[in-house]
CSV table of C-alpha atoms in Angstrom, one decimal:
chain,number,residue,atom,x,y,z
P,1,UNK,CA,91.5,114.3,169.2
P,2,UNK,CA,90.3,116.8,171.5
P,3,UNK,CA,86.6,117.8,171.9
P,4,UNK,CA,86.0,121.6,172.7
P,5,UNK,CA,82.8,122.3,174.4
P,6,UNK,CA,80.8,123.7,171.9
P,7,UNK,CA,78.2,126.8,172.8
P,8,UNK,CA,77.3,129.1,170.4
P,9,UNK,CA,78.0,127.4,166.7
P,10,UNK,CA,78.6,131.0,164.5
P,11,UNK,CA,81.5,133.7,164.7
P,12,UNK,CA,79.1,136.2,165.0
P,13,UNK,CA,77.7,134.8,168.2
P,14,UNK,CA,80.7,134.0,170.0
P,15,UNK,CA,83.6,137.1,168.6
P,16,UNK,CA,83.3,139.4,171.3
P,17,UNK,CA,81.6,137.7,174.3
P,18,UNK,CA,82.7,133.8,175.3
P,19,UNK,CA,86.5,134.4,175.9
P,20,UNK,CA,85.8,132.1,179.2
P,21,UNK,CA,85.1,129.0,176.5
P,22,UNK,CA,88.6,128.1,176.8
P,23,UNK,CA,90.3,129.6,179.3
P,24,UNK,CA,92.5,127.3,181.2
P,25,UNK,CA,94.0,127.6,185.1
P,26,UNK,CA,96.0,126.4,187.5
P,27,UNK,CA,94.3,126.5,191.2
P,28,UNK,CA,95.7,129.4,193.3
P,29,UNK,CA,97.4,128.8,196.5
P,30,UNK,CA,94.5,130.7,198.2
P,31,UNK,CA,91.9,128.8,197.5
P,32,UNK,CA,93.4,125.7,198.4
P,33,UNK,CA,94.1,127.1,201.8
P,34,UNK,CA,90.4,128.5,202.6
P,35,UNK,CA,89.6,128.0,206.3
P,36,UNK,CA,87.4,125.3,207.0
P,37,UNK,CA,84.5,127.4,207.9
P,38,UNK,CA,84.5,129.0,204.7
P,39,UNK,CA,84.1,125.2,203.4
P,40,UNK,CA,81.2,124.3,205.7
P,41,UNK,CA,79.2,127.5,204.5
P,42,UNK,CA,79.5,126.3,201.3
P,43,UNK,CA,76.8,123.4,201.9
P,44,UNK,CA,76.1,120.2,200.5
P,45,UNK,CA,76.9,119.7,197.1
P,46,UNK,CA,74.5,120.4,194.3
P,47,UNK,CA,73.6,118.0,191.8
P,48,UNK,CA,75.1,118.0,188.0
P,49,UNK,CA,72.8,118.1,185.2
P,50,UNK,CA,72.2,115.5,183.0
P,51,UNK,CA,73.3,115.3,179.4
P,52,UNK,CA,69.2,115.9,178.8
P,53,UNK,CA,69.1,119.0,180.8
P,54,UNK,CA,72.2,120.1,179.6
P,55,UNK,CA,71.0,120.0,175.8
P,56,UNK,CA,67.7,121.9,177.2
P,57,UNK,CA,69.5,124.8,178.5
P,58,UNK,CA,71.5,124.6,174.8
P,59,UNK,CA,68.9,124.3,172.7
P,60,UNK,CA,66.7,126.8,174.5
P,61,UNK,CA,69.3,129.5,174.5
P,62,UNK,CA,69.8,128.7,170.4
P,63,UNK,CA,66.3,129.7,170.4
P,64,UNK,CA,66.1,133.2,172.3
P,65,UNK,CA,69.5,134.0,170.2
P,66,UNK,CA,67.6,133.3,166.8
P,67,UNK,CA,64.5,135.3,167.9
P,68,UNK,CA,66.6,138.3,169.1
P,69,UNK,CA,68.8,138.2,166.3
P,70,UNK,CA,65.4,138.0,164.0
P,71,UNK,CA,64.0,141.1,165.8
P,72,UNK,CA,67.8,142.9,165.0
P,73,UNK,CA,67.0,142.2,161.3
P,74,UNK,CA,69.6,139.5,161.3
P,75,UNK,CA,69.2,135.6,160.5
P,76,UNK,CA,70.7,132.8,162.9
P,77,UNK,CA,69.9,129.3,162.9
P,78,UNK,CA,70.3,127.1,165.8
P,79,UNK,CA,73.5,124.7,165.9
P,80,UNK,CA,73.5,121.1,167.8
P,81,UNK,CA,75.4,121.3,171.2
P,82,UNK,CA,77.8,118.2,169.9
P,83,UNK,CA,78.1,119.3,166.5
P,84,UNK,CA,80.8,116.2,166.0
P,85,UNK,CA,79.3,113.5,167.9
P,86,UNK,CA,82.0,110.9,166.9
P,87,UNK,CA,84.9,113.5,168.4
P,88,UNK,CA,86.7,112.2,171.3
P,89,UNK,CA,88.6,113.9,174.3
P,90,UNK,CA,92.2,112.0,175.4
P,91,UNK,CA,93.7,114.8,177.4
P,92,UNK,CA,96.2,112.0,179.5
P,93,UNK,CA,96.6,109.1,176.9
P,94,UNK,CA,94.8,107.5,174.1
P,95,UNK,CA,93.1,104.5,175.5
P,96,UNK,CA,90.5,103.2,173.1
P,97,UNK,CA,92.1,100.9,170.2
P,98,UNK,CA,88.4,100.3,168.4
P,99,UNK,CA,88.1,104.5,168.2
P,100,UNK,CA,92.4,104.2,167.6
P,101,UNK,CA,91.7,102.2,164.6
P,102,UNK,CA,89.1,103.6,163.0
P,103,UNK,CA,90.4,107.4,163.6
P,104,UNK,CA,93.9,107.1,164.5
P,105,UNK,CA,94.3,110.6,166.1
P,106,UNK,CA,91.1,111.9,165.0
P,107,UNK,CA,92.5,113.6,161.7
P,108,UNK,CA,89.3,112.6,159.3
P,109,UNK,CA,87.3,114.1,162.2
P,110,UNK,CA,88.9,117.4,162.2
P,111,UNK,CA,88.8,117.7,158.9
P,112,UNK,CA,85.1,116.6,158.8
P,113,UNK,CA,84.9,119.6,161.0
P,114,UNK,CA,86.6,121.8,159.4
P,115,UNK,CA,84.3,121.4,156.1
P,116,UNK,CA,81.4,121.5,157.8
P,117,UNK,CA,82.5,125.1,159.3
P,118,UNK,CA,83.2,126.1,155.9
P,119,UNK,CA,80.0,124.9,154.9
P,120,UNK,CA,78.2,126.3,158.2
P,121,UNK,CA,75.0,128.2,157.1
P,122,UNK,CA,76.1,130.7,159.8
P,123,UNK,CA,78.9,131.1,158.9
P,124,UNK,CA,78.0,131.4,155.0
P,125,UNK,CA,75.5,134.3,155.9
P,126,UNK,CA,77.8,136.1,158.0
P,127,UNK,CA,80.7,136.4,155.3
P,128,UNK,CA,77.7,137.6,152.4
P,129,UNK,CA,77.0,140.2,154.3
P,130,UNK,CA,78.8,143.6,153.7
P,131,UNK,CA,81.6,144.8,156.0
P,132,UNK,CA,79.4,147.6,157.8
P,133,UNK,CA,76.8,145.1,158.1
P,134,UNK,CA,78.9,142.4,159.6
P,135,UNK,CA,79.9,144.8,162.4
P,136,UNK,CA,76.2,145.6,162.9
P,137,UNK,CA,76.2,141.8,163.5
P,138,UNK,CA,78.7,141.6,165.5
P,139,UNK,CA,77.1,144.6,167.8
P,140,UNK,CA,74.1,142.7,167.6
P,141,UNK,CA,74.9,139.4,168.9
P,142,UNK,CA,77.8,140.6,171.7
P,143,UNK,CA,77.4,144.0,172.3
P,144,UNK,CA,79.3,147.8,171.6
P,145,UNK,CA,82.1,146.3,173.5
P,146,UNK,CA,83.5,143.6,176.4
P,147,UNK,CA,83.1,146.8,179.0
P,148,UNK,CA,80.2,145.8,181.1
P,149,UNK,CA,81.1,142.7,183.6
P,150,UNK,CA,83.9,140.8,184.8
P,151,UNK,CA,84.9,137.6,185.9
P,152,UNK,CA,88.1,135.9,187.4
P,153,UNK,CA,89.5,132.8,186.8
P,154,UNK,CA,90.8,130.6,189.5
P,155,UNK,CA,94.4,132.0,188.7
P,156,UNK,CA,93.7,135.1,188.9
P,157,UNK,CA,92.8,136.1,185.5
P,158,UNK,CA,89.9,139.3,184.7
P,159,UNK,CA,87.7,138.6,182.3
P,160,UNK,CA,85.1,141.2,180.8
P,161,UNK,CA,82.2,141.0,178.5
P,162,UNK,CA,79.7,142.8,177.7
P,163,UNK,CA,75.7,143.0,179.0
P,164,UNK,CA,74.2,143.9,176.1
P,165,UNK,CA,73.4,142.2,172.9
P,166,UNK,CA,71.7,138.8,172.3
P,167,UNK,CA,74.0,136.6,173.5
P,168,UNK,CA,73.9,138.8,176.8
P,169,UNK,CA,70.3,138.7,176.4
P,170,UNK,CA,69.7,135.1,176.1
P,171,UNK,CA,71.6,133.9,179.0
P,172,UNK,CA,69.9,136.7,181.4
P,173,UNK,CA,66.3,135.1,180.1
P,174,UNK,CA,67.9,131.6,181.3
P,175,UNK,CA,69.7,132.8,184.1
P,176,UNK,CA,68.2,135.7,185.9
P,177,UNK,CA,71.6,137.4,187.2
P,178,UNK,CA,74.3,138.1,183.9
P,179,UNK,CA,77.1,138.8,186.7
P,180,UNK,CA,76.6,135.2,189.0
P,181,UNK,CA,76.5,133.4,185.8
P,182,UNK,CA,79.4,135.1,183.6
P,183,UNK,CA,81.3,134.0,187.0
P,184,UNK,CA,79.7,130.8,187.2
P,185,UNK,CA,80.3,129.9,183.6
P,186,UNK,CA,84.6,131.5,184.3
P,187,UNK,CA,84.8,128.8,186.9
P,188,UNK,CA,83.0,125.9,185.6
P,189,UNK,CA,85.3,126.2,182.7
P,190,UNK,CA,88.1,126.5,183.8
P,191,UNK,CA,87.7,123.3,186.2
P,192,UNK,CA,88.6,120.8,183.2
P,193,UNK,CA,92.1,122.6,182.3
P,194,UNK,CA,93.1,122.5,186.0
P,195,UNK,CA,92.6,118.9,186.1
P,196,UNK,CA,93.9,118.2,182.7
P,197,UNK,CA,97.3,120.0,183.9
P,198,UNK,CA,96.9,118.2,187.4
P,199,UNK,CA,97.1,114.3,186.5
P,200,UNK,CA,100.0,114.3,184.1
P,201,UNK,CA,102.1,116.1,187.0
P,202,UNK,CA,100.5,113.6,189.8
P,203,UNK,CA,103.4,111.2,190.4
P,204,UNK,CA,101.2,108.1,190.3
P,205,UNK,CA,101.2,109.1,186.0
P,206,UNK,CA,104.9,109.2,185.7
P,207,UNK,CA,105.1,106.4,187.5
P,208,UNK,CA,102.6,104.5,184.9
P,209,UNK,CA,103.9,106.0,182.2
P,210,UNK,CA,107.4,103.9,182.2
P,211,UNK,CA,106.1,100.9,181.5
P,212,UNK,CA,103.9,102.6,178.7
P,213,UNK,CA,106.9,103.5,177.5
P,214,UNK,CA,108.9,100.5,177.4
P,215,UNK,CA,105.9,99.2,175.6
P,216,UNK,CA,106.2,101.8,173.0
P,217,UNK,CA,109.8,100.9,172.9
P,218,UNK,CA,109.0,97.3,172.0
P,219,UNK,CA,106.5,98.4,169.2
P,220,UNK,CA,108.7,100.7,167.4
P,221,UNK,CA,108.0,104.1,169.3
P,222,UNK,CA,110.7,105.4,172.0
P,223,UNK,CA,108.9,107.9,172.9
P,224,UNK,CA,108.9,109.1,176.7
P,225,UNK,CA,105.4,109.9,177.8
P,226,UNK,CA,102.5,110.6,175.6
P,227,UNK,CA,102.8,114.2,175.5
P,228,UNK,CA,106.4,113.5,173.8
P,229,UNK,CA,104.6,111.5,171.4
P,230,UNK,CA,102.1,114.3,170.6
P,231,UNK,CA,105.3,116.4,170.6
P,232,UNK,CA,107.8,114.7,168.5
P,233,UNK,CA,105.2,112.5,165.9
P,234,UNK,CA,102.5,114.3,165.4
P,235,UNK,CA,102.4,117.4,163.1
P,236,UNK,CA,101.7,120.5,164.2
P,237,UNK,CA,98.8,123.2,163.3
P,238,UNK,CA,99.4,123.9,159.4
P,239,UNK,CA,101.4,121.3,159.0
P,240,UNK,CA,101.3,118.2,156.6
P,241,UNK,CA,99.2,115.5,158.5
P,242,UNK,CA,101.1,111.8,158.7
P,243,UNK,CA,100.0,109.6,156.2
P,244,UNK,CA,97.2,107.8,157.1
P,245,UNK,CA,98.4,104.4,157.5
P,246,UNK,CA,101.5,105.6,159.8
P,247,UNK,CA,98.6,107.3,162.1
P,248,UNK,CA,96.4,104.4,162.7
P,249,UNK,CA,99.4,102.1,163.4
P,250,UNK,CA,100.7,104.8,165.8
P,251,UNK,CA,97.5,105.5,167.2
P,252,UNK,CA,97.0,102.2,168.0
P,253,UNK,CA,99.9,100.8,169.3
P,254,UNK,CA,99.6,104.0,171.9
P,255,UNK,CA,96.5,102.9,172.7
P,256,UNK,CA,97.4,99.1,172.9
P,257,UNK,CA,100.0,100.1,175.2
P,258,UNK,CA,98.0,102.6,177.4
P,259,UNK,CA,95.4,99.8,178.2
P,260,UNK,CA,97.9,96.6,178.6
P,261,UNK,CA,100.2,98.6,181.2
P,262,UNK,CA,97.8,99.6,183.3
P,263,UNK,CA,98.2,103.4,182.0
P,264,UNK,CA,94.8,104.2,180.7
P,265,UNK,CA,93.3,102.7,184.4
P,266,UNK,CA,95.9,104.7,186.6
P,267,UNK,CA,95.1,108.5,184.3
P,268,UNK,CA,91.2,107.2,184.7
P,269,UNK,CA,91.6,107.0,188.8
P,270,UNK,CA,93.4,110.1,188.9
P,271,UNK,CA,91.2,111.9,186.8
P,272,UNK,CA,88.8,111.2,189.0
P,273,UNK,CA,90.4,111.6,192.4
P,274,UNK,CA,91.4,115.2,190.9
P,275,UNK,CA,87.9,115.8,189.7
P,276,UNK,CA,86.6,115.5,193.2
P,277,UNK,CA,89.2,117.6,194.7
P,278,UNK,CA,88.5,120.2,192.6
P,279,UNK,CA,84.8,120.1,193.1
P,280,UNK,CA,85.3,120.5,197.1
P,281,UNK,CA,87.9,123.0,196.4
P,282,UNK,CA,85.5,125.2,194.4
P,283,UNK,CA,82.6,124.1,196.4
P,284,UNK,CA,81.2,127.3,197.2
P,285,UNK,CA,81.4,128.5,193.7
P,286,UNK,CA,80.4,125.1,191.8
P,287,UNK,CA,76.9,125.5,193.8
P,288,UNK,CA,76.1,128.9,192.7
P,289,UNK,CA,76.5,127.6,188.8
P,290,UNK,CA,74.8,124.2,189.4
P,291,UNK,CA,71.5,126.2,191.2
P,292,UNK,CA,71.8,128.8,188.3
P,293,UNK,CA,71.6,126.0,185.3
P,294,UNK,CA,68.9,124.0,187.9
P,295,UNK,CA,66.9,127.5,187.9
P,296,UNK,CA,67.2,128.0,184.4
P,297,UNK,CA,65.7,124.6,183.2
P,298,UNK,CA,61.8,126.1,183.4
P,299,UNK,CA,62.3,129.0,182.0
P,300,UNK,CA,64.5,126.9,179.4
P,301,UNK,CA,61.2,124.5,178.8
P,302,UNK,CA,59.2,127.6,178.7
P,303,UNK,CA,61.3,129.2,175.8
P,304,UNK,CA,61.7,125.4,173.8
P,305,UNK,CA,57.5,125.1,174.2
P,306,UNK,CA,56.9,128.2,173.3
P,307,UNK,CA,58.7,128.0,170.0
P,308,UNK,CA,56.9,127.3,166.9
C-alpha cells in the first residue's frame, strides 16, 4: 500500500548517500518549546512547490547524474520520479473502496514493482559489471565514504554522507550549499513519519476508530484498529500473500467501514491539523529547504534545456 518517495531509481545511486530517504522521527521536546522570538525570526512561510516543479528539480538532477556518471566511464539512465503511478499511500486507514476493489491492499502493485526492479536497466547494468568495477560505481556515484557532512533529524539522530561523487555533485549544481540542503532534505523527510506516528496516537482517532471497529465486527472482521488489522491479517515480508479473493473482500470492507463511520474524514482532519503544526513547528527550518528547491528551479531549467 504504501508509496515511498522515490529519488534516485538505481542501487548504485542511492547505496551509500540517501540514508535520510526514510528516516522517521518523533518531534523533540525542544523544539516544541522554542521561545516565541525564535518563531517570529523564522518569517512568513514559504510556498510548496508544485507537483510540476517538483518533477523539474527530479528530472534535472537525473540529468547531471547521467552526465557525470558518463564522464566516470559509467552508464545511468534517468528514472521517472513516480515510477508506480497507480501506488497509493494509507498510512491511518484504507479509505478508497474503487482503489480497495481493484487492488485490495496493493499486492499486484508491489509485485508489479518488484519485476520492474528486476527488470530495471539500472539495475541490470550494475549487476553485469564485475565486483571491482561495481565498487568503482559505487565510488562514483556516492563517494570514498559517508565522512564528509552531517545532518540531524528532529529526534536527535546524526546523519553523514559524503560530498563527493555524482550524486553529491548533482544536488550542489541544483542547490548551491551541499550542507543547508543535506539538512534541508533530513528534515523535510522526516516531517511525514512524525505525522504519520502523530494522528493514530491523537485521541480524536481512537475515538473514530470504535465504531470502525464495530463495523468490522458486523462484516466478519473483529479486529481493533486498523493497525491490528495490518497486524493480525495481513502477511508479513516473505511471507505467503492472502489469496486474492480474501484480500479484496478484506480490503474493502476496511475501506467500506473507514468511510461509512466517519473514520476516513476524522484521520483526513487530523492529518491535516498535524501537518500544519508541524510546519509552524519546523518553520524556521521548512523555509530554508523551500528557498533552496525555489532557487534551484533555474538552474534546474537550465540543466533540462541544455540537454540534448
Amino acid at each position: 500500500m504504501a508509496r515511498r518517495r522515490v529519488r534516485r531509481g538505481v542501487l548504485l545511486v542511492v547505496a551509500a548517500g540517501c540514508a535520510a530517504a526514510g528516516v522517521a522521527g518523533v518531534a523533540g521536546v525542544a523544539a516544541e518549546q522554542r521561545p516565541r522570538a525564535a518563531e517570529r525570526a523564522a518569517g512568513p512561510a514559504v510556498r510548496a512547490l508544485t507537483a510540476r516543479e517538483e518533477d523539474r528539480l527530479h528530472r534535472a538532477e537525473q540529468l547531471l547524474l547521467r552526465a557525470c556518471m558518463r564522464a566516470q566511464g559509467f552508464e545511468y539512465r534517468p528514472v521517472p520520479r513516480n515510477p508506480v503511478p497507480e501506488a497509493r499511500e494509507f498510512p491511518y486507514v484504507l479509505d478508497d473502496v474503487a482503489w480497495a476493489r481493484e487492488h485490495g491492499y496493493g499486492t499486484d502493485i508491489r509485485r508489479e514493482a518488484a519485476e520492474a526492479r528486476e527488470k530495471d536497466v539500472n539495475q541490470r547494468y550494475f549487476r553485469s559489471l564485475p565486483p571491482a568495477r561495481r565498487a568503482q560505481a559505487l565510488r562514483a556515484a556516492n563517494g570514498p565514504d559517508p565522512n564528509g557532512i552531517t545532518a540531524r533529524t528532529p529526534d536527535g539522530m546524526v546523519l553523514r554522507r559524503s560530498t563527493e561523487g555524482c550524486h553529491a555533485q548533482a544536488e550542489r549544481t541544483l542547490y548551491g550549499d551541499l550542507a543547508a540542503w543535506f539538512q534541508a532534505e533530513v528534515t523535510l523527510d522526516s516531517l511525514s513519519p512524525m505525522r504519520h506516528t502523530r494522528v493514530p496516537a491523537d485521541p480524536a482517532f481512537a475515538r473514530a476508530v470504535e465504531p470502525w471497529a464495530r463495523c468490522m465486527r458486523a462484516a466478519g472482521h473483529p479486529y481493533a484498529s486498523p493497525a491490528h488489522l495490518r497486524r493480525d491479517a495481513l502477511p508479513g515480508p516473505g511471507e505467503p500473500a492472502l489469496p486474492r479473493g480474501q484480500e479484496i473482500r478484506l480490503a474493502v470492507a476496511e475501506a467500506r467501514c473507514a468511510t461509512t463511520t466517519g473514520l476516513a474524514r476524522t484521520a483526513r482532519e487530523l492529518d491535516r491539523t498535524h501537518a500544519l503544526r508541524l510546519r509552524h513547528q519546523y518553520r524556521s527550518e521548512l523555509n530554508v529547504a523551500q528557498r533552496l528547491r525555489l532557487g534551484a528551479l533555474p538552474r534546474a531549467g537550465e540543466v533540462i534545456g541544455g540537454t540534448r
